[in-house]
Amino acid sequence: SNLPCAQQPHTTTPTVTMAVFHVLHCGLVLAAVVAFVQAQPTTSASVYVGPLGRDSGDCTSSASPCLTLSYAVKQCTEGGTVNVLPGVYTGGSNFVDLTYPGIPKNIKIAAYPSGSPQSQYVIDALGQYNILRIGTGNVLDGLEFRGVRQAGQGSFGIVWSTGNATIQNCKFSDNSNGVGVSMGKLTISNCQFDLTCKDTCVGSSTGLLFINPSYGGAGPTVEGTNLVFNGTGSGTAIKLTVGTGRFTGLSVNNAYSALSVGSPGYGDFHLEVSSSTFHGNKQVFYAYGFDPSIYKNKGSARFESCHFYKTQCAGCDGPVIHAGQVVSIAVTKSLFSFGNSTVASGRGGRGGAFFCDKLATFNVQNSTFLSNVADDSSPGWCDPHCGFVANQIISIGNTAAKSTGTCPGL
């Protein structure tokens, strides 16, 4: 036709063609979206991990669990639970950082089914330096952690807590360090610590370690209930550098040291212990002196309704409580029985139960000292500049070969 374009007759063909195109296009896009969604791994509030599992799928059935904790936690929703089936879990893929960006928050890792002995659910480092790190909202429940090999106080522990986390009903054995705490508040209850190095850890073991967060920081807080520490003459139950520890229902048996405080340059420490028993240890509470000409930091410890039984140490001063400089001690309603401090290599032997250094303060009320023995002064040895106060004390059968550090009121 020679008609101009504007005068060309209209046709419906382009409209139909475009409609078909839009339908086909939208259908392809929808199909692609559906395929993409179907391809994405789903997450669940409850997943399972087992030693015979596979790291594929969503692991929402105990019959088809994941193989490793690192895969399992990624299948969880925020606030979800990784259910650990009976078995032994080894290798770095089972030591995860639950605080790492992208990991769902508030994850709980728990034995399944619950209530069985922890020895059925073992996470084993096999002598390597592996760490399971937990943070705010994380919970560990009903598991055994063992076999981490570390060196020095700077080591973090097979479990390292850096937030407001919870550990309950767990067991720690054959570790250089069991639980390390550097930030936040850790609530730990009904747990057992074996302080004897057996197959993989070297030297002595520490159960619970307070880690200095940043030289001079306030330090972490630990609230512990019904914790049991067992040793064979070696190991430290709880080692503090800085922070606050509140414990009730402790049972510490045959350790080298139950409660040790060191590194005074890091910051203040505060310790509260109640309704606890200490049996057969070489030392119970030992705090290094904080030289006030160097450090401005201070420490305090309070013991209430505690029983210290057969604390015996050669070469120690004050085997039950050793209060160094600028350390404040308060004791009430407690029993000190059958302590023994003897000289070894020219050291120790002062105070069958306790030792109070210069510039320390020691206040003991409503307590009993029974059959504590020392080479020098028993039940306690006090420096003339120690601030010692005693009220309503029963002292029976405490003996010493000499007495150069008499404590007022004993």
Short mmCIF file of C-alpha atoms in Angstrom, two decimals:
data_model
loop_
_atom_site.label_atom_id
_atom_site.label_comp_id
_atom_site.label_asym_id
_atom_site.label_seq_id
_atom_site.Cartn_x
_atom_site.Cartn_y
_atom_site.Cartn_z
CA SER A 1 0.00 0.00 0.00
CA ASN A 2 1.07 3.57 -0.62
CA LEU A 3 -0.84 4.91 2.36
CA PRO A 4 1.27 6.69 5.02
CA CYS A 5 1.93 4.82 8.21
CA ALA A 6 -0.58 6.80 10.15
CA GLN A 7 -3.24 5.69 7.74
CA GLN A 8 -2.36 1.99 7.70
CA PRO A 9 -5.29 -0.22 8.76
CA HIS A 10 -5.12 -1.50 12.31
CA THR A 11 -4.58 -5.20 13.02
CA THR A 12 -4.83 -7.28 16.15
CA THR A 13 -1.84 -9.43 15.36
CA PRO A 14 0.79 -7.41 17.33
CA THR A 15 -1.48 -7.31 20.38
CA VAL A 16 -1.95 -11.09 20.37
CA THR A 17 1.76 -11.63 19.85
CA MET A 18 2.67 -9.40 22.81
CA ALA A 19 0.11 -11.10 25.02
CA VAL A 20 1.55 -14.50 24.20
CA PHE A 21 5.03 -13.17 24.86
CA HIS A 22 4.02 -11.83 28.28
CA VAL A 23 2.38 -15.11 29.24
CA LEU A 24 5.40 -17.13 28.20
CA HIS A 25 7.79 -14.69 29.88
CA CYS A 26 5.88 -14.64 33.16
CA GLY A 27 5.57 -18.42 33.11
CA LEU A 28 9.32 -18.84 32.66
CA VAL A 29 10.06 -16.37 35.46
CA LEU A 30 7.58 -18.09 37.79
CA ALA A 31 9.06 -21.49 36.97
CA ALA A 32 12.56 -20.14 37.64
CA VAL A 33 11.48 -18.67 40.97
CA VAL A 34 9.83 -21.94 42.01
CA ALA A 35 12.91 -23.90 41.01
CA PHE A 36 15.16 -21.47 42.92
CA VAL A 37 13.07 -21.67 46.08
CA GLN A 38 12.92 -25.44 45.89
CA ALA A 39 16.70 -25.56 45.53
CA GLN A 40 17.34 -23.57 48.70
CA PRO A 41 18.12 -25.58 51.87
CA THR A 42 15.41 -25.22 54.45
CA THR A 43 16.04 -24.48 58.12
CA SER A 44 14.30 -25.96 61.11
CA ALA A 45 13.89 -25.29 64.80
CA SER A 46 15.13 -28.81 65.55
CA VAL A 47 17.82 -30.73 63.68
CA TYR A 48 19.83 -33.87 64.43
CA VAL A 49 23.47 -34.84 64.17
CA GLY A 50 24.86 -38.37 64.39
CA PRO A 51 28.22 -40.12 63.89
CA LEU A 52 26.77 -42.06 60.94
CA GLY A 53 24.94 -39.10 59.42
CA ARG A 54 25.49 -37.15 56.19
CA ASP A 55 26.04 -33.46 55.68
CA SER A 56 23.18 -33.08 53.21
CA GLY A 57 19.52 -32.17 53.39
CA ASP A 58 17.87 -30.47 56.32
CA CYS A 59 18.60 -33.13 59.02
CA THR A 60 15.16 -32.75 60.60
CA SER A 61 14.81 -36.47 61.36
CA SER A 62 16.82 -38.56 63.79
CA ALA A 63 16.76 -41.25 61.10
CA SER A 64 18.64 -38.97 58.65
CA PRO A 65 20.92 -36.78 60.78
CA CYS A 66 23.76 -34.49 59.79
CA LEU A 67 27.30 -35.75 60.26
CA THR A 68 28.96 -32.67 61.80
CA LEU A 69 27.98 -29.86 64.13
CA SER A 70 29.29 -27.24 61.71
CA TYR A 71 26.74 -28.35 59.07
CA ALA A 72 23.95 -28.93 61.58
CA VAL A 73 23.97 -25.44 63.10
CA LYS A 74 23.51 -23.92 59.66
CA GLN A 75 20.29 -25.90 59.22
CA CYS A 76 18.81 -24.36 62.39
CA THR A 77 16.56 -21.38 62.69
CA GLU A 78 17.40 -18.73 65.24
CA GLY A 79 16.73 -20.19 68.68
CA GLY A 80 16.80 -23.74 67.31
CA THR A 81 18.25 -26.92 68.80
CA VAL A 82 20.91 -29.27 67.48
CA ASN A 83 20.06 -32.69 68.93
CA VAL A 84 23.22 -34.76 69.37
CA LEU A 85 22.68 -38.50 68.97
CA PRO A 86 24.86 -40.94 70.98
CA GLY A 87 28.40 -41.33 69.68
CA VAL A 88 31.89 -39.82 69.54
CA TYR A 89 32.40 -36.71 67.40
CA THR A 90 35.92 -35.82 66.31
CA GLY A 91 37.60 -33.43 63.92
CA GLY A 92 37.55 -29.68 63.44
CA SER A 93 34.09 -29.73 61.84
CA ASN A 94 32.61 -30.47 65.25
CA PHE A 95 34.28 -27.49 66.89
CA VAL A 96 32.24 -24.54 65.72
CA ASP A 97 32.15 -20.85 66.49
CA LEU A 98 28.54 -20.12 67.35
CA THR A 99 29.31 -16.39 67.47
CA TYR A 100 30.49 -16.25 63.85
CA PRO A 101 28.55 -13.92 61.53
CA GLY A 102 25.92 -15.83 59.58
CA ILE A 103 25.46 -18.55 62.19
CA PRO A 104 21.88 -18.49 63.57
CA LYS A 105 21.71 -16.90 67.01
CA ASN A 106 20.66 -18.51 70.29
CA ILE A 107 21.47 -22.05 69.17
CA LYS A 108 21.25 -24.87 71.73
CA ILE A 109 23.37 -28.02 71.35
CA ALA A 110 21.97 -30.82 73.49
CA ALA A 111 22.21 -34.57 74.01
CA TYR A 112 19.32 -36.54 72.51
CA PRO A 113 17.58 -38.17 74.18
CA SER A 114 18.22 -36.18 77.33
CA GLY A 115 18.97 -37.70 80.72
CA SER A 116 21.56 -40.25 79.56
CA PRO A 117 25.17 -40.26 80.85
CA GLN A 118 27.35 -37.62 79.21
CA SER A 119 29.84 -40.34 78.21
CA GLN A 120 27.39 -41.39 75.49
CA TYR A 121 27.69 -38.00 73.76
CA VAL A 122 31.38 -37.16 73.39
CA ILE A 123 32.97 -34.31 71.48
CA ASP A 124 36.67 -35.25 71.34
CA ALA A 125 39.50 -32.95 70.26
CA LEU A 126 41.89 -35.93 69.98
CA GLY A 127 44.75 -33.94 71.46
CA GLN A 128 44.40 -31.02 69.06
CA TYR A 129 43.89 -27.34 69.87
CA ASN A 130 40.19 -27.21 68.99
CA ILE A 131 37.60 -24.85 70.49
CA LEU A 132 33.82 -24.76 70.56
CA ARG A 133 32.99 -21.09 71.06
CA ILE A 134 29.67 -19.98 72.52
CA GLY A 135 28.13 -16.56 72.99
CA THR A 136 24.97 -14.83 74.09
CA GLY A 137 21.91 -17.08 73.98
CA ASN A 138 23.82 -20.31 73.38
CA VAL A 139 23.22 -23.41 75.53
CA LEU A 140 25.24 -26.63 75.88
CA ASP A 141 23.39 -29.47 77.60
CA GLY A 142 24.23 -33.07 78.49
CA LEU A 143 27.51 -33.48 76.56
CA GLU A 144 31.06 -34.59 77.35
CA PHE A 145 33.99 -32.55 76.05
CA ARG A 146 37.43 -34.09 76.16
CA GLY A 147 40.90 -34.29 74.73
CA VAL A 148 41.97 -30.69 74.07
CA ARG A 149 45.69 -30.06 74.31
CA GLN A 150 46.71 -26.50 75.03
CA ALA A 151 49.54 -24.68 76.71
CA GLY A 152 49.59 -21.79 79.13
CA GLN A 153 47.07 -19.58 80.82
CA GLY A 154 46.31 -17.87 77.50
CA SER A 155 44.61 -20.99 76.20
CA PHE A 156 40.86 -20.70 75.89
CA GLY A 157 39.53 -24.11 76.91
CA ILE A 158 37.76 -26.74 74.85
CA VAL A 159 34.66 -24.56 75.34
CA TRP A 160 35.20 -20.80 75.19
CA SER A 161 32.41 -18.50 76.37
CA THR A 162 32.34 -14.89 75.20
CA GLY A 163 28.76 -13.86 75.96
CA ASN A 164 25.76 -14.53 78.16
CA ALA A 165 25.72 -18.29 77.68
CA THR A 166 24.62 -21.41 79.59
CA ILE A 167 26.34 -24.76 80.18
CA GLN A 168 24.43 -27.45 82.04
CA ASN A 169 24.69 -31.18 82.78
CA CYS A 170 28.04 -31.47 80.97
CA LYS A 171 31.30 -33.27 81.68
CA PHE A 172 34.86 -32.15 80.94
CA SER A 173 37.71 -34.66 81.02
CA ASP A 174 41.34 -34.97 79.90
CA ASN A 175 41.57 -31.31 78.85
CA SER A 176 44.39 -28.87 79.43
CA ASN A 177 41.66 -26.31 80.07
CA GLY A 178 37.97 -27.20 80.30
CA VAL A 179 35.91 -24.00 80.06
CA GLY A 180 37.38 -20.57 79.37
CA VAL A 181 35.36 -17.42 80.05
CA SER A 182 36.48 -14.01 78.81
CA MET A 183 33.36 -11.84 78.40
CA GLY A 184 29.74 -11.63 79.42
CA LYS A 185 28.05 -13.86 81.97
CA LEU A 186 28.32 -17.64 81.98
CA THR A 187 25.72 -19.64 83.91
CA ILE A 188 27.02 -23.15 84.54
CA SER A 189 25.30 -25.86 86.59
CA ASN A 190 25.39 -29.58 87.35
CA CYS A 191 28.69 -30.17 85.58
CA GLN A 192 31.66 -32.44 86.32
CA PHE A 193 35.35 -31.76 85.72
CA ASP A 194 38.07 -34.40 85.72
CA LEU A 195 41.33 -32.59 86.56
CA THR A 196 43.62 -35.49 85.72
CA CYS A 197 45.50 -35.47 82.42
CA LYS A 198 45.24 -38.96 80.97
CA ASP A 199 45.71 -39.60 77.27
CA THR A 200 45.92 -36.26 75.48
CA CYS A 201 46.37 -33.24 77.74
CA VAL A 202 49.84 -32.53 79.13
CA GLY A 203 50.81 -31.59 82.68
CA SER A 204 48.00 -30.38 84.91
CA SER A 205 44.45 -29.53 84.00
CA THR A 206 42.34 -26.46 84.81
CA GLY A 207 38.58 -26.93 85.01
CA LEU A 208 37.23 -23.39 84.75
CA LEU A 209 39.46 -20.53 83.61
CA PHE A 210 38.69 -16.81 83.82
CA ILE A 211 40.44 -15.15 80.88
CA ASN A 212 41.44 -11.53 80.92
CA PRO A 213 39.50 -9.87 78.07
CA SER A 214 41.62 -6.77 77.47
CA TYR A 215 44.19 -5.99 80.16
CA GLY A 216 42.37 -3.84 82.66
CA GLY A 217 38.83 -4.72 81.60
CA ALA A 218 36.12 -5.57 84.09
CA GLY A 219 36.30 -9.26 83.24
CA PRO A 220 33.58 -11.88 82.95
CA THR A 221 30.98 -13.05 85.47
CA VAL A 222 30.40 -16.72 86.23
CA GLU A 223 27.51 -18.07 88.26
CA GLY A 224 28.03 -21.74 89.06
CA THR A 225 25.79 -24.24 90.87
CA ASN A 226 26.51 -27.86 91.82
CA LEU A 227 29.88 -28.21 90.12
CA VAL A 228 32.11 -31.20 90.91
CA PHE A 229 35.88 -31.17 90.38
CA ASN A 230 37.92 -34.34 90.93
CA GLY A 231 41.69 -34.64 90.75
CA THR A 232 44.46 -36.99 91.82
CA GLY A 233 46.70 -34.48 93.56
CA SER A 234 47.14 -32.25 90.51
CA GLY A 235 45.14 -29.70 88.58
CA THR A 236 43.26 -26.52 89.45
CA ALA A 237 39.48 -26.42 89.72
CA ILE A 238 38.91 -22.69 89.13
CA LYS A 239 41.56 -20.17 88.13
CA LEU A 240 40.75 -16.48 88.29
CA THR A 241 42.61 -13.55 86.80
CA VAL A 242 39.90 -10.90 86.72
CA GLY A 243 36.14 -10.82 87.04
CA THR A 244 33.39 -12.04 89.36
CA GLY A 245 32.62 -15.61 90.37
CA ARG A 246 29.60 -16.68 92.41
CA PHE A 247 29.44 -20.37 93.28
CA THR A 248 27.17 -22.49 95.42
CA GLY A 249 27.32 -26.22 95.94
CA LEU A 250 30.93 -26.69 94.83
CA SER A 251 32.61 -30.03 95.52
CA VAL A 252 36.39 -30.00 94.94
CA ASN A 253 38.32 -33.16 95.75
CA ASN A 254 42.02 -34.05 95.63
CA ALA A 255 43.08 -31.12 93.45
CA TYR A 256 46.37 -29.33 93.76
CA SER A 257 44.45 -26.04 94.00
CA ALA A 258 40.72 -25.49 94.27
CA LEU A 259 40.59 -21.73 93.73
CA SER A 260 43.68 -19.95 92.46
CA VAL A 261 43.99 -16.23 91.79
CA GLY A 262 46.88 -14.86 89.77
CA SER A 263 48.03 -12.16 87.36
CA PRO A 264 47.05 -9.22 89.57
CA GLY A 265 47.89 -6.64 86.91
CA TYR A 266 44.78 -7.57 84.92
CA GLY A 267 42.10 -6.14 87.19
CA ASP A 268 39.99 -6.72 90.29
CA PHE A 269 38.51 -10.08 91.17
CA HIS A 270 35.52 -10.88 93.36
CA LEU A 271 34.69 -14.37 94.56
CA GLU A 272 31.68 -15.65 96.52
CA VAL A 273 31.43 -19.31 97.57
CA SER A 274 28.66 -20.87 99.66
CA SER A 275 27.43 -24.30 100.79
CA SER A 276 30.51 -26.00 99.37
CA THR A 277 32.91 -28.78 100.38
CA PHE A 278 36.64 -29.06 99.76
CA HIS A 279 38.25 -32.41 100.54
CA GLY A 280 41.83 -33.63 100.30
CA ASN A 281 43.20 -30.70 98.31
CA LYS A 282 46.75 -29.37 98.64
CA GLN A 283 45.45 -25.80 98.58
CA VAL A 284 41.96 -24.37 98.54
CA PHE A 285 42.16 -20.61 97.99
CA TYR A 286 45.46 -19.02 97.04
CA ALA A 287 45.68 -15.35 96.05
CA TYR A 288 48.99 -13.83 95.07
CA GLY A 289 49.83 -10.57 96.78
CA PHE A 290 48.86 -7.42 94.90
CA ASP A 291 51.80 -5.10 95.56
CA PRO A 292 50.07 -1.71 96.00
CA SER A 293 53.18 0.14 94.82
CA ILE A 294 52.74 -1.53 91.42
CA TYR A 295 49.08 -2.50 91.10
CA LYS A 296 45.95 -0.61 92.00
CA ASN A 297 43.84 -3.74 91.66
CA LYS A 298 42.22 -5.48 94.58
CA GLY A 299 40.58 -8.78 95.27
CA SER A 300 37.90 -10.08 97.59
CA ALA A 301 36.62 -13.50 98.55
CA ARG A 302 33.71 -14.52 100.74
CA PHE A 303 33.04 -18.04 102.04
CA GLU A 304 29.81 -19.02 103.78
CA SER A 305 28.74 -22.43 105.09
CA CYS A 306 31.76 -24.23 103.68
CA HIS A 307 33.68 -27.28 104.93
CA PHE A 308 37.43 -27.45 104.36
CA TYR A 309 38.63 -30.97 105.19
CA LYS A 310 42.16 -32.44 105.09
CA THR A 311 43.84 -29.63 103.18
CA GLN A 312 47.46 -30.66 103.50
CA CYS A 313 50.44 -29.09 101.77
CA ALA A 314 54.20 -29.23 102.26
CA GLY A 315 55.86 -25.93 101.43
CA CYS A 316 52.65 -23.91 101.62
CA ASP A 317 51.61 -21.09 103.91
CA GLY A 318 47.93 -21.30 104.83
CA PRO A 319 46.82 -24.35 102.85
CA VAL A 320 43.11 -23.53 103.09
CA ILE A 321 43.14 -19.75 102.61
CA HIS A 322 46.22 -17.75 101.62
CA ALA A 323 45.43 -14.04 101.57
CA GLY A 324 48.10 -12.00 99.82
CA GLN A 325 48.50 -8.24 99.99
CA VAL A 326 45.43 -6.08 99.39
CA VAL A 327 43.19 -9.16 99.40
CA SER A 328 40.06 -9.04 101.53
CA ILE A 329 38.68 -12.29 102.98
CA ALA A 330 35.39 -12.89 104.81
CA VAL A 331 34.44 -16.27 106.28
CA THR A 332 31.27 -17.20 108.14
CA LYS A 333 29.57 -20.38 109.36
CA SER A 334 32.39 -22.60 108.10
CA LEU A 335 34.45 -25.55 109.36
CA PHE A 336 38.21 -25.93 108.93
CA SER A 337 39.31 -29.43 109.93
CA PHE A 338 42.53 -31.45 109.74
CA GLY A 339 44.54 -28.93 107.74
CA ASN A 340 48.31 -29.36 107.72
CA SER A 341 51.10 -27.01 106.67
CA THR A 342 54.71 -28.14 106.87
CA VAL A 343 58.05 -26.70 105.77
CA ALA A 344 59.51 -28.07 102.56
CA SER A 345 62.73 -26.83 100.94
CA GLY A 346 62.81 -24.00 103.46
CA ARG A 347 59.36 -22.74 102.52
CA GLY A 348 55.89 -22.86 103.99
CA GLY A 349 54.72 -24.28 107.26
CA ARG A 350 52.93 -21.15 108.52
CA GLY A 351 49.25 -21.46 109.46
CA GLY A 352 47.57 -24.84 109.70
CA ALA A 353 44.43 -23.46 108.03
CA PHE A 354 45.06 -19.91 106.80
CA PHE A 355 47.70 -17.25 106.20
CA CYS A 356 47.10 -13.50 106.31
CA ASP A 357 49.81 -11.36 104.72
CA LYS A 358 50.52 -7.69 105.32
CA LEU A 359 47.91 -5.25 104.03
CA ALA A 360 45.37 -8.06 103.69
CA THR A 361 42.16 -8.16 105.69
CA PHE A 362 40.63 -11.30 107.13
CA ASN A 363 37.29 -11.41 108.92
CA VAL A 364 36.07 -14.75 110.29
CA GLN A 365 32.76 -15.20 112.12
CA ASN A 366 30.81 -18.11 113.63
CA SER A 367 33.29 -20.73 112.44
CA THR A 368 35.14 -23.73 113.83
CA PHE A 369 38.82 -24.74 113.56
CA LEU A 370 39.44 -28.39 114.41
CA SER A 371 42.78 -30.26 114.59
CA ASN A 372 44.77 -28.12 112.17
CA VAL A 373 48.54 -28.58 112.37
CA ALA A 374 51.43 -26.34 111.30
CA ASP A 375 55.13 -25.88 111.94
CA ASP A 376 54.42 -22.25 112.83
CA SER A 377 51.13 -20.96 114.29
CA SER A 378 47.82 -22.77 114.02
CA PRO A 379 45.07 -22.53 112.99
CA GLY A 380 46.31 -19.31 111.35
CA TRP A 381 49.40 -17.17 110.84
CA CYS A 382 48.94 -13.40 110.72
CA ASP A 383 51.38 -10.67 109.76
CA PRO A 384 51.35 -7.80 112.30
CA HIS A 385 49.93 -5.55 109.56
CA CYS A 386 47.16 -7.95 108.58
CA GLY A 387 43.71 -6.68 109.43
CA PHE A 388 42.41 -9.76 111.22
CA VAL A 389 39.08 -9.89 113.06
CA ALA A 390 37.52 -12.98 114.66
CA ASN A 391 34.20 -13.37 116.47
CA GLN A 392 32.41 -16.43 117.89
CA ILE A 393 35.17 -18.85 117.00
CA ILE A 394 35.52 -22.44 118.26
CA SER A 395 39.13 -23.64 118.22
CA ILE A 396 39.85 -27.24 119.23
CA GLY A 397 43.03 -29.30 118.95
CA ASN A 398 44.99 -26.92 116.70
CA THR A 399 48.73 -27.37 117.24
CA ALA A 400 52.04 -25.89 116.08
CA ALA A 401 55.69 -26.31 117.03
CA LYS A 402 56.06 -22.55 117.43
CA SER A 403 53.98 -19.43 117.12
CA THR A 404 55.49 -16.33 115.48
CA GLY A 405 52.34 -15.06 113.77
CA THR A 406 49.57 -15.09 116.32
CA CYS A 407 46.16 -13.96 115.06
CA PRO A 408 44.08 -11.89 117.52
CA GLY A 409 41.07 -13.74 118.89
CA LEU A 410 42.42 -17.25 118.18
#
